[in-house]
Amino acid sequence: MTAPSHESRHARACRVIPGGVNSPVRAFRSVGGSPIFMRSAKGPRITDADGREYIDFVCSWGPMILGHAYPSVVAAIVKAAADGTSFGACTEAETEMAEAIRDCVPSVEKVRLVCSGTEATMSAVRLARGYTGREKIVKFRGCYHGHGDSFLIQAGSGALTFGNPSSPGVTRGSAQDTLLAEYNDLDSVRALFKACGDEIAAVIVEPVAGNMGVLVPEPGFLPGLRALCDGRKTLLIFDEVITGFRLGLAGAQGYYGVAPDLTTLGKILGGGLPLAAYGGRADIMDQLSPVGPVYQAGTLAGNPLATAAGLAMLAEVRKPGFYDTLNRRSESWEADLRGALKGASVPWCINRAGSLLTVFFAAGPVRDYASALKSDTKLYGRFFHAMLDRGIYLAPSQFEAAFLSAAHDDQVMARTAEAVKQAVAGL
Ligand code: KE4
């Protein structure tokens, strides 16, 4: 019997799982080749099923800000599991998690725990519609808020990667209630308010867009959204599934000083387990059942293992200096990359916000959906594989972010910079 390969593992998976993946962006479709099957991870490194080790900049698409298999997080999960894995009843850990989110994110007075970012954004939009009695929402082309019907209209992430930013299966009824604006373009939002202002329940935005690659809000953009929403009594929803506990304890809203009415969180919140949340003003959140009429529920919501992992993770990131150190290391990460890319024969530019970064194969600046689309995705695919061959695992798509963890030490960063230099020389 021949030893399995990633190709044979993938062929086997494809016989029972569409595309052999449980989430499309894992399929390597846009970078080419067969997806790599991973088996374990520790700190900044991930090991594939053949025992090959890579320095990991995917970090499970964001959650692993401490690094993989962080001892206190693993210990918390093991301890919680010994006491039972799910009760479907109230636990004090859920209250502690909700109190921690409220204490870290000032705009959040009350919060509801769910199991995924998609659940959080879907529920936040339903709540905004229930609270305002309005039906339309505004999203931004290229922003991704999970796979809820309302959002799969000109979406980012995998939807953009595979060229289906608007998904079949989303009904005209859903699509007609989703209005599209341009990221970093307040005039495009003003035009929608002019046309349908009193029908708009909410504007939902990734305050730092992470699903077109990383796009940074230009000065005035986020405050401008706040003002436009205030003017029409429309709710502002910050989708901080990526940026929450990534840019700081108060996420992007703390980083940029703009308070939304509702916030969605995920990824880091669960320390790698399925935990997400949405929260905001108490008068809005109290519209939720069983207090109010807006319904949302979940069998595994606030699951004891996920809350244990999340609380252990929060205990680490709340330690003094955690984000200063991470953001300082992220600055040198960017400087290393710029040094390694200098003199490259191909167009490139870098966008970074905190420990979120994207190298675009485009002359830049990349400031919105249209400029992100100018990226040379084929060149990115060649860069991806050149880095993979050198033991560096990047996102298998140009339209994603690279994530740094607290475990990415100087030695790992120096090795990465050297690999970039060699990879770019061969493009
Ligand atoms: P999940 O349902 O995947 O937990 O979260 C959806 C979501 C919501 N909001 C933002 C800003 C997000 O980035 C996401 C999910 N992010 C993608 C990667 N960009 C998850 C990876 C995947 O789809 O496999």
Short mmCIF file of C-alpha atoms and ligand atoms in Angstrom, two decimals:
data_model
loop_
_atom_site.label_atom_id
_atom_site.label_comp_id
_atom_site.label_asym_id
_atom_site.label_seq_id
_atom_site.Cartn_x
_atom_site.Cartn_y
_atom_site.Cartn_z
CA MET A 1 0.00 0.00 0.00
CA THR A 2 1.53 3.35 -1.05
CA ALA A 3 1.95 6.00 1.66
CA PRO A 4 -0.92 8.52 1.59
CA SER A 5 -0.22 11.95 0.11
CA HIS A 6 -2.13 15.21 0.45
CA GLU A 7 -3.51 14.49 -3.02
CA SER A 8 -4.78 11.04 -2.00
CA ARG A 9 -6.14 12.38 1.29
CA HIS A 10 -7.94 15.09 -0.69
CA ALA A 11 -9.30 12.62 -3.25
CA ARG A 12 -10.67 10.48 -0.42
CA ALA A 13 -12.25 13.54 1.25
CA CYS A 14 -13.81 14.63 -2.06
CA ARG A 15 -15.73 11.37 -2.20
CA VAL A 16 -17.73 12.38 0.88
CA ILE A 17 -17.27 16.14 1.38
CA PRO A 18 -17.97 18.71 -1.36
CA GLY A 19 -14.57 19.84 -2.62
CA GLY A 20 -13.04 17.80 0.20
CA VAL A 21 -13.34 20.78 2.54
CA ASN A 22 -15.69 21.99 5.22
CA SER A 23 -14.99 25.58 4.32
CA PRO A 24 -14.27 26.58 0.70
CA VAL A 25 -11.24 28.81 1.22
CA ARG A 26 -9.30 25.78 2.55
CA ALA A 27 -9.46 24.18 -0.89
CA PHE A 28 -6.40 25.96 -2.34
CA ARG A 29 -8.53 26.58 -5.46
CA SER A 30 -7.24 30.10 -6.02
CA VAL A 31 -3.55 29.28 -5.37
CA GLY A 32 -3.60 25.90 -7.11
CA GLY A 33 -2.47 22.51 -5.91
CA SER A 34 -4.02 20.20 -3.39
CA PRO A 35 -4.95 21.38 0.10
CA ILE A 36 -2.55 20.36 2.83
CA PHE A 37 -3.98 18.13 5.54
CA MET A 38 -2.80 19.32 8.95
CA ARG A 39 -2.42 17.11 12.02
CA SER A 40 -1.14 19.25 14.91
CA ALA A 41 0.12 22.68 15.85
CA LYS A 42 2.09 24.28 18.69
CA GLY A 43 2.98 27.93 19.19
CA PRO A 44 3.70 29.55 15.80
CA ARG A 45 4.10 26.22 14.01
CA ILE A 46 1.69 23.80 12.35
CA THR A 47 2.53 20.26 11.28
CA ASP A 48 0.97 18.45 8.36
CA ALA A 49 -0.10 14.80 8.14
CA ASP A 50 3.32 13.89 6.71
CA GLY A 51 5.09 15.44 9.69
CA ARG A 52 6.24 18.51 7.75
CA GLU A 53 6.35 21.68 9.86
CA TYR A 54 5.41 25.20 8.75
CA ILE A 55 5.45 28.63 10.39
CA ASP A 56 1.75 29.47 10.48
CA PHE A 57 0.39 32.89 9.47
CA VAL A 58 -3.17 31.63 9.00
CA CYS A 59 -3.60 30.99 12.75
CA SER A 60 -6.94 29.29 12.03
CA TRP A 61 -8.03 32.53 10.26
CA GLY A 62 -7.43 34.60 13.37
CA PRO A 63 -8.33 32.78 16.62
CA MET A 64 -4.84 31.66 17.61
CA ILE A 65 -3.52 35.03 18.85
CA LEU A 66 -1.64 33.26 21.70
CA GLY A 67 -0.21 30.66 19.32
CA HIS A 68 -1.44 27.10 18.93
CA ALA A 69 -2.09 24.74 21.87
CA TYR A 70 -1.44 27.45 24.44
CA PRO A 71 -0.97 25.55 27.74
CA SER A 72 -3.51 27.42 29.90
CA VAL A 73 -6.16 27.24 27.15
CA VAL A 74 -5.64 23.51 26.65
CA ALA A 75 -5.69 22.91 30.40
CA ALA A 76 -8.96 24.86 30.72
CA ILE A 77 -10.58 22.78 27.98
CA VAL A 78 -9.38 19.48 29.51
CA LYS A 79 -10.65 20.51 32.95
CA ALA A 80 -14.02 21.65 31.61
CA ALA A 81 -14.44 18.49 29.54
CA ALA A 82 -14.00 16.32 32.64
CA ASP A 83 -17.06 18.09 34.10
CA GLY A 84 -19.22 17.47 31.02
CA THR A 85 -19.23 18.89 27.52
CA SER A 86 -22.67 20.49 27.21
CA PHE A 87 -25.63 21.06 29.48
CA GLY A 88 -28.05 23.24 27.54
CA ALA A 89 -28.55 25.10 30.79
CA CYS A 90 -27.17 28.28 32.37
CA THR A 91 -23.59 28.25 33.64
CA GLU A 92 -21.65 30.88 35.58
CA ALA A 93 -18.89 30.71 32.97
CA GLU A 94 -21.27 32.26 30.43
CA THR A 95 -21.96 35.15 32.82
CA GLU A 96 -18.21 35.59 33.42
CA MET A 97 -17.61 35.64 29.65
CA ALA A 98 -20.38 38.19 29.11
CA GLU A 99 -19.03 40.37 31.94
CA ALA A 100 -15.50 40.16 30.48
CA ILE A 101 -16.76 41.27 27.05
CA ARG A 102 -18.73 44.14 28.64
CA ASP A 103 -15.66 45.21 30.65
CA CYS A 104 -13.37 45.13 27.56
CA VAL A 105 -15.72 46.60 24.92
CA PRO A 106 -17.29 49.82 26.33
CA SER A 107 -20.10 50.00 23.73
CA VAL A 108 -21.33 46.56 24.84
CA GLU A 109 -23.76 46.75 27.77
CA LYS A 110 -25.34 43.33 27.15
CA VAL A 111 -24.21 40.40 25.01
CA ARG A 112 -25.53 37.11 23.68
CA LEU A 113 -23.15 34.18 23.09
CA VAL A 114 -23.49 32.08 19.92
CA CYS A 115 -21.32 29.50 18.13
CA SER A 116 -20.01 31.23 15.02
CA GLY A 117 -19.37 34.61 13.50
CA THR A 118 -22.10 33.91 10.97
CA GLU A 119 -24.61 33.33 13.74
CA ALA A 120 -23.49 36.54 15.42
CA THR A 121 -23.89 38.70 12.31
CA MET A 122 -27.14 37.09 11.21
CA SER A 123 -28.58 37.63 14.70
CA ALA A 124 -27.31 41.20 14.97
CA VAL A 125 -29.00 42.12 11.68
CA ARG A 126 -32.27 40.43 12.69
CA LEU A 127 -32.12 42.32 16.01
CA ALA A 128 -31.48 45.62 14.23
CA ARG A 129 -34.47 45.00 11.96
CA GLY A 130 -36.64 44.04 14.93
CA TYR A 131 -35.54 47.05 16.99
CA THR A 132 -35.99 49.62 14.20
CA GLY A 133 -38.93 48.02 12.40
CA ARG A 134 -37.02 48.60 9.16
CA GLU A 135 -35.97 45.99 6.61
CA LYS A 136 -32.98 47.18 4.59
CA ILE A 137 -29.32 46.89 5.53
CA VAL A 138 -26.20 48.42 4.02
CA LYS A 139 -23.08 46.32 3.57
CA PHE A 140 -19.87 47.11 1.73
CA ARG A 141 -18.73 45.34 -1.44
CA GLY A 142 -15.93 42.94 -0.56
CA CYS A 143 -16.73 42.82 3.13
CA TYR A 144 -17.57 39.35 4.43
CA HIS A 145 -19.86 38.75 7.38
CA GLY A 146 -20.28 34.98 7.19
CA HIS A 147 -22.60 33.01 4.95
CA GLY A 148 -25.99 34.39 6.03
CA ASP A 149 -28.24 35.15 3.02
CA SER A 150 -28.25 38.90 3.69
CA PHE A 151 -24.48 39.03 3.35
CA LEU A 152 -23.75 36.88 0.32
CA ILE A 153 -24.19 39.86 -1.95
CA GLN A 154 -20.84 41.07 -3.34
CA ALA A 155 -19.15 39.38 -0.36
CA GLY A 156 -15.43 38.96 0.30
CA SER A 157 -13.31 36.08 1.59
CA GLY A 158 -13.99 32.77 -0.14
CA ALA A 159 -16.99 34.20 -2.03
CA LEU A 160 -14.67 36.74 -3.65
CA THR A 161 -11.80 34.26 -4.00
CA PHE A 162 -13.92 31.91 -6.10
CA GLY A 163 -15.52 34.66 -8.14
CA ASN A 164 -19.03 34.19 -6.71
CA PRO A 165 -19.35 37.27 -4.54
CA SER A 166 -23.13 36.89 -4.83
CA SER A 167 -24.24 33.33 -4.15
CA PRO A 168 -26.93 31.38 -5.99
CA GLY A 169 -29.59 30.26 -3.54
CA VAL A 170 -29.97 33.75 -2.06
CA THR A 171 -33.51 34.80 -2.94
CA ARG A 172 -34.42 38.04 -4.64
CA GLY A 173 -36.38 38.84 -1.48
CA SER A 174 -33.22 38.71 0.60
CA ALA A 175 -31.04 40.41 -1.96
CA GLN A 176 -33.39 43.36 -2.41
CA ASP A 177 -33.01 44.26 1.27
CA THR A 178 -29.21 44.38 1.09
CA LEU A 179 -27.90 47.69 -0.27
CA LEU A 180 -24.27 47.88 -1.40
CA ALA A 181 -21.83 50.66 -0.63
CA GLU A 182 -18.09 51.06 -1.24
CA TYR A 183 -15.62 50.70 1.61
CA ASN A 184 -13.84 54.02 2.38
CA ASP A 185 -16.42 55.90 0.30
CA LEU A 186 -18.87 57.88 2.44
CA ASP A 187 -20.55 59.36 -0.64
CA SER A 188 -21.71 55.88 -1.67
CA VAL A 189 -23.36 55.54 1.75
CA ARG A 190 -24.87 59.04 1.59
CA ALA A 191 -26.44 58.13 -1.78
CA LEU A 192 -28.13 55.08 -0.24
CA PHE A 193 -29.41 57.09 2.70
CA LYS A 194 -30.71 59.71 0.25
CA ALA A 195 -32.56 57.00 -1.67
CA CYS A 196 -33.82 54.81 1.18
CA GLY A 197 -32.75 56.42 4.46
CA ASP A 198 -35.82 55.74 6.57
CA GLU A 199 -35.94 52.11 5.41
CA ILE A 200 -32.38 51.29 6.52
CA ALA A 201 -32.25 49.31 9.76
CA ALA A 202 -28.47 49.04 9.95
CA VAL A 203 -25.14 49.63 8.31
CA ILE A 204 -22.82 46.68 8.90
CA VAL A 205 -19.10 47.09 8.31
CA GLU A 206 -15.81 45.38 9.07
CA PRO A 207 -14.14 48.41 10.71
CA VAL A 208 -10.85 47.08 9.34
CA ALA A 209 -11.77 45.02 6.32
CA GLY A 210 -10.03 41.63 6.45
CA ASN A 211 -11.76 39.82 3.62
CA MET A 212 -10.51 41.64 0.56
CA GLY A 213 -7.09 41.28 2.07
CA VAL A 214 -6.58 43.89 4.81
CA LEU A 215 -8.06 47.31 4.04
CA VAL A 216 -7.59 50.09 6.60
CA PRO A 217 -10.34 52.68 7.23
CA GLU A 218 -9.24 56.09 5.96
CA PRO A 219 -9.49 59.02 8.42
CA GLY A 220 -13.10 60.13 8.67
CA PHE A 221 -14.65 56.95 7.25
CA LEU A 222 -15.75 55.32 10.50
CA PRO A 223 -16.76 58.60 12.21
CA GLY A 224 -18.63 59.47 9.01
CA LEU A 225 -20.62 56.23 9.18
CA ARG A 226 -21.43 56.98 12.81
CA ALA A 227 -22.75 60.43 11.92
CA LEU A 228 -24.77 59.21 8.92
CA CYS A 229 -26.41 56.50 11.03
CA ASP A 230 -27.16 58.93 13.86
CA GLY A 231 -28.78 61.30 11.39
CA ARG A 232 -31.27 58.64 10.26
CA LYS A 233 -31.67 56.58 13.45
CA THR A 234 -30.03 53.68 11.68
CA LEU A 235 -28.00 51.27 13.78
CA LEU A 236 -24.26 50.97 13.14
CA ILE A 237 -22.99 47.39 13.45
CA PHE A 238 -19.24 46.78 13.67
CA ASP A 239 -18.44 43.25 12.57
CA GLU A 240 -15.39 42.68 14.78
CA VAL A 241 -15.21 38.92 14.28
CA ILE A 242 -11.64 39.45 13.01
CA THR A 243 -10.67 42.69 14.78
CA GLY A 244 -12.24 41.94 18.17
CA PHE A 245 -9.46 41.18 20.73
CA ARG A 246 -7.07 41.37 17.74
CA LEU A 247 -6.45 45.15 17.57
CA GLY A 248 -6.73 45.48 21.35
CA LEU A 249 -9.13 44.60 24.16
CA ALA A 250 -11.68 47.02 22.72
CA GLY A 251 -11.04 45.91 19.13
CA ALA A 252 -11.21 48.33 16.23
CA GLN A 253 -13.76 50.53 18.00
CA GLY A 254 -11.19 51.17 20.72
CA TYR A 255 -8.35 51.50 18.20
CA TYR A 256 -10.23 54.11 16.08
CA GLY A 257 -12.43 55.63 18.80
CA VAL A 258 -15.83 55.06 17.14
CA ALA A 259 -18.59 53.34 19.12
CA PRO A 260 -21.12 51.23 17.16
CA ASP A 261 -24.61 50.36 18.42
CA LEU A 262 -23.99 46.62 18.01
CA THR A 263 -20.75 44.63 17.80
CA THR A 264 -20.19 41.09 16.59
CA LEU A 265 -17.27 39.05 17.91
CA GLY A 266 -15.86 35.59 17.20
CA LYS A 267 -12.60 33.81 16.35
CA ILE A 268 -10.21 34.90 19.18
CA LEU A 269 -13.13 35.03 21.64
CA GLY A 270 -13.31 31.24 21.85
CA GLY A 271 -9.57 30.60 21.98
CA GLY A 272 -10.01 28.26 19.00
CA LEU A 273 -13.32 26.70 20.06
CA PRO A 274 -16.70 27.58 18.51
CA LEU A 275 -17.67 30.71 20.44
CA ALA A 276 -18.92 34.03 19.06
CA ALA A 277 -21.07 36.84 20.38
CA TYR A 278 -23.09 39.90 19.54
CA GLY A 279 -23.75 42.72 21.93
CA GLY A 280 -24.41 46.40 22.38
CA ARG A 281 -26.78 48.85 23.99
CA ALA A 282 -29.02 47.23 26.62
CA ASP A 283 -32.18 48.85 25.18
CA ILE A 284 -31.46 47.12 21.87
CA MET A 285 -30.28 43.77 23.31
CA ASP A 286 -33.36 43.58 25.56
CA GLN A 287 -35.46 43.24 22.42
CA LEU A 288 -34.18 39.65 22.31
CA SER A 289 -36.31 36.74 23.49
CA PRO A 290 -37.16 35.90 26.25
CA VAL A 291 -37.21 39.60 27.28
CA GLY A 292 -38.36 40.96 23.92
CA PRO A 293 -39.90 39.58 20.74
CA VAL A 294 -36.82 39.08 18.53
CA TYR A 295 -35.97 35.39 18.48
CA GLN A 296 -32.52 33.79 18.45
CA ALA A 297 -31.46 30.52 20.07
CA GLY A 298 -28.79 27.79 20.00
CA THR A 299 -28.29 24.33 21.47
CA LEU A 300 -24.59 24.82 22.07
CA ALA A 301 -24.64 28.57 22.69
CA GLY A 302 -22.27 29.41 25.57
CA ASN A 303 -20.90 25.86 25.54
CA PRO A 304 -18.86 25.12 28.69
CA LEU A 305 -15.71 24.04 26.81
CA ALA A 306 -15.80 27.08 24.54
CA THR A 307 -16.37 29.51 27.41
CA ALA A 308 -13.57 27.84 29.41
CA ALA A 309 -11.19 28.21 26.45
CA GLY A 310 -12.32 31.78 25.83
CA LEU A 311 -11.91 32.82 29.47
CA ALA A 312 -8.41 31.32 29.56
CA MET A 313 -7.54 33.19 26.36
CA LEU A 314 -8.96 36.47 27.70
CA ALA A 315 -6.93 36.08 30.90
CA GLU A 316 -3.78 36.09 28.76
CA VAL A 317 -4.60 38.99 26.44
CA ARG A 318 -5.75 41.11 29.39
CA LYS A 319 -2.28 40.90 30.93
CA PRO A 320 -0.56 44.32 30.86
CA GLY A 321 1.54 44.89 27.76
CA PHE A 322 0.17 41.99 25.70
CA TYR A 323 -0.97 44.17 22.78
CA ASP A 324 1.96 46.57 23.03
CA THR A 325 4.33 43.66 22.53
CA LEU A 326 2.24 42.11 19.75
CA ASN A 327 1.83 45.41 17.91
CA ARG A 328 5.55 46.22 18.26
CA ARG A 329 6.42 42.84 16.80
CA SER A 330 3.88 43.49 14.03
CA GLU A 331 5.62 46.76 13.16
CA SER A 332 8.91 44.95 12.73
CA TRP A 333 7.12 42.20 10.79
CA GLU A 334 5.99 44.85 8.29
CA ALA A 335 9.45 46.43 8.19
CA ASP A 336 11.05 43.01 7.57
CA LEU A 337 8.61 42.33 4.73
CA ARG A 338 9.21 45.74 3.14
CA GLY A 339 12.94 45.09 3.35
CA ALA A 340 12.59 41.65 1.80
CA LEU A 341 10.29 42.93 -0.99
CA LYS A 342 12.37 46.02 -1.82
CA GLY A 343 13.70 45.82 -5.34
CA ALA A 344 11.25 43.06 -6.27
CA SER A 345 10.53 43.01 -10.00
CA VAL A 346 6.79 42.67 -9.34
CA PRO A 347 4.30 45.30 -8.08
CA TRP A 348 3.45 44.96 -4.41
CA CYS A 349 2.09 46.94 -1.51
CA ILE A 350 1.36 46.15 2.13
CA ASN A 351 -1.64 47.06 4.28
CA ARG A 352 -1.43 46.50 8.02
CA ALA A 353 -3.60 47.20 11.05
CA GLY A 354 -2.05 45.95 14.27
CA SER A 355 -1.16 42.27 13.83
CA LEU A 356 -3.31 41.93 10.68
CA LEU A 357 -1.42 42.27 7.41
CA THR A 358 -1.72 41.58 3.68
CA VAL A 359 0.93 41.70 0.97
CA PHE A 360 -0.97 42.66 -2.19
CA PHE A 361 0.55 41.89 -5.57
CA ALA A 362 -0.69 45.20 -6.89
CA ALA A 363 0.99 48.58 -7.29
CA GLY A 364 -1.54 50.00 -4.80
CA PRO A 365 -2.70 51.81 -2.87
CA VAL A 366 -5.33 49.17 -2.08
CA ARG A 367 -8.06 51.19 -0.37
CA ASP A 368 -11.32 49.67 -1.63
CA TYR A 369 -12.92 46.70 -3.40
CA ALA A 370 -11.99 47.89 -6.91
CA SER A 371 -8.32 48.42 -6.06
CA ALA A 372 -8.14 45.09 -4.22
CA LEU A 373 -9.46 43.36 -7.34
CA LYS A 374 -6.49 44.73 -9.31
CA SER A 375 -4.23 42.32 -7.40
CA ASP A 376 -2.44 39.68 -9.45
CA THR A 377 -3.94 36.57 -7.87
CA LYS A 378 -1.84 34.26 -10.08
CA LEU A 379 1.33 35.93 -8.81
CA TYR A 380 0.01 35.58 -5.26
CA GLY A 381 -0.50 31.86 -5.95
CA ARG A 382 3.13 31.51 -7.07
CA PHE A 383 4.29 33.45 -4.00
CA PHE A 384 2.11 31.27 -1.74
CA HIS A 385 3.69 28.06 -3.06
CA ALA A 386 7.21 29.49 -3.02
CA MET A 387 6.70 30.31 0.66
CA LEU A 388 5.10 26.94 1.35
CA ASP A 389 8.14 25.23 -0.16
CA ARG A 390 10.22 27.20 2.34
CA GLY A 391 8.07 26.11 5.29
CA ILE A 392 5.88 29.21 5.61
CA TYR A 393 2.09 28.72 5.56
CA LEU A 394 0.18 31.78 4.34
CA ALA A 395 -3.54 32.17 3.60
CA PRO A 396 -4.33 30.26 0.38
CA SER A 397 -5.95 33.37 -1.09
CA GLN A 398 -4.88 36.92 -1.92
CA PHE A 399 -8.14 38.16 -0.40
CA GLU A 400 -7.40 37.14 3.18
CA ALA A 401 -5.31 38.46 6.05
CA ALA A 402 -2.09 37.14 7.52
CA PHE A 403 -2.22 36.93 11.31
CA LEU A 404 0.59 37.20 13.83
CA SER A 405 0.49 35.50 17.23
CA ALA A 406 2.33 36.23 20.47
CA ALA A 407 4.26 33.01 19.82
CA HIS A 408 5.88 34.34 16.60
CA ASP A 409 9.29 35.13 18.09
CA ASP A 410 12.28 36.94 16.54
CA GLN A 411 13.82 33.71 15.24
CA VAL A 412 10.61 32.76 13.42
CA MET A 413 10.27 36.28 12.01
CA ALA A 414 13.85 36.36 10.74
CA ARG A 415 13.35 33.02 9.00
CA THR A 416 10.14 34.30 7.42
CA ALA A 417 11.81 37.45 6.09
CA GLU A 418 14.58 35.36 4.51
CA ALA A 419 11.99 33.08 2.91
CA VAL A 420 10.15 36.11 1.47
CA LYS A 421 13.39 37.42 -0.04
CA GLN A 422 14.11 34.06 -1.72
CA ALA A 423 10.49 33.53 -2.80
CA VAL A 424 10.19 36.98 -4.40
CA ALA A 425 13.52 36.58 -6.21
CA GLY A 426 12.06 33.57 -7.96
CA LEU A 427 8.76 35.14 -9.04
P1 KE4 B 1 -17.61 32.24 10.95
O1 KE4 B 1 -19.06 31.91 10.70
O2 KE4 B 1 -16.70 31.68 9.87
O3 KE4 B 1 -17.14 31.88 12.37
O4 KE4 B 1 -17.45 33.83 10.89
C1 KE4 B 1 -17.92 34.51 9.76
C2 KE4 B 1 -17.20 35.85 9.65
C3 KE4 B 1 -17.87 36.99 10.04
N1 KE4 B 1 -17.27 38.20 9.98
C4 KE4 B 1 -16.00 38.33 9.52
C5 KE4 B 1 -15.38 39.69 9.46
C6 KE4 B 1 -15.28 37.19 9.11
O5 KE4 B 1 -14.01 37.33 8.64
C7 KE4 B 1 -15.88 35.92 9.18
C8 KE4 B 1 -15.17 34.66 8.73
N2 KE4 B 1 -13.85 34.83 8.23
C9 KE4 B 1 -13.39 33.81 7.30
C10 KE4 B 1 -12.00 34.16 6.78
N3 KE4 B 1 -11.89 35.45 6.27
C11 KE4 B 1 -13.39 32.46 7.95
C12 KE4 B 1 -12.60 31.39 7.22
C13 KE4 B 1 -13.50 30.49 6.42
O6 KE4 B 1 -14.51 30.96 5.87
O7 KE4 B 1 -13.13 29.29 6.35
#
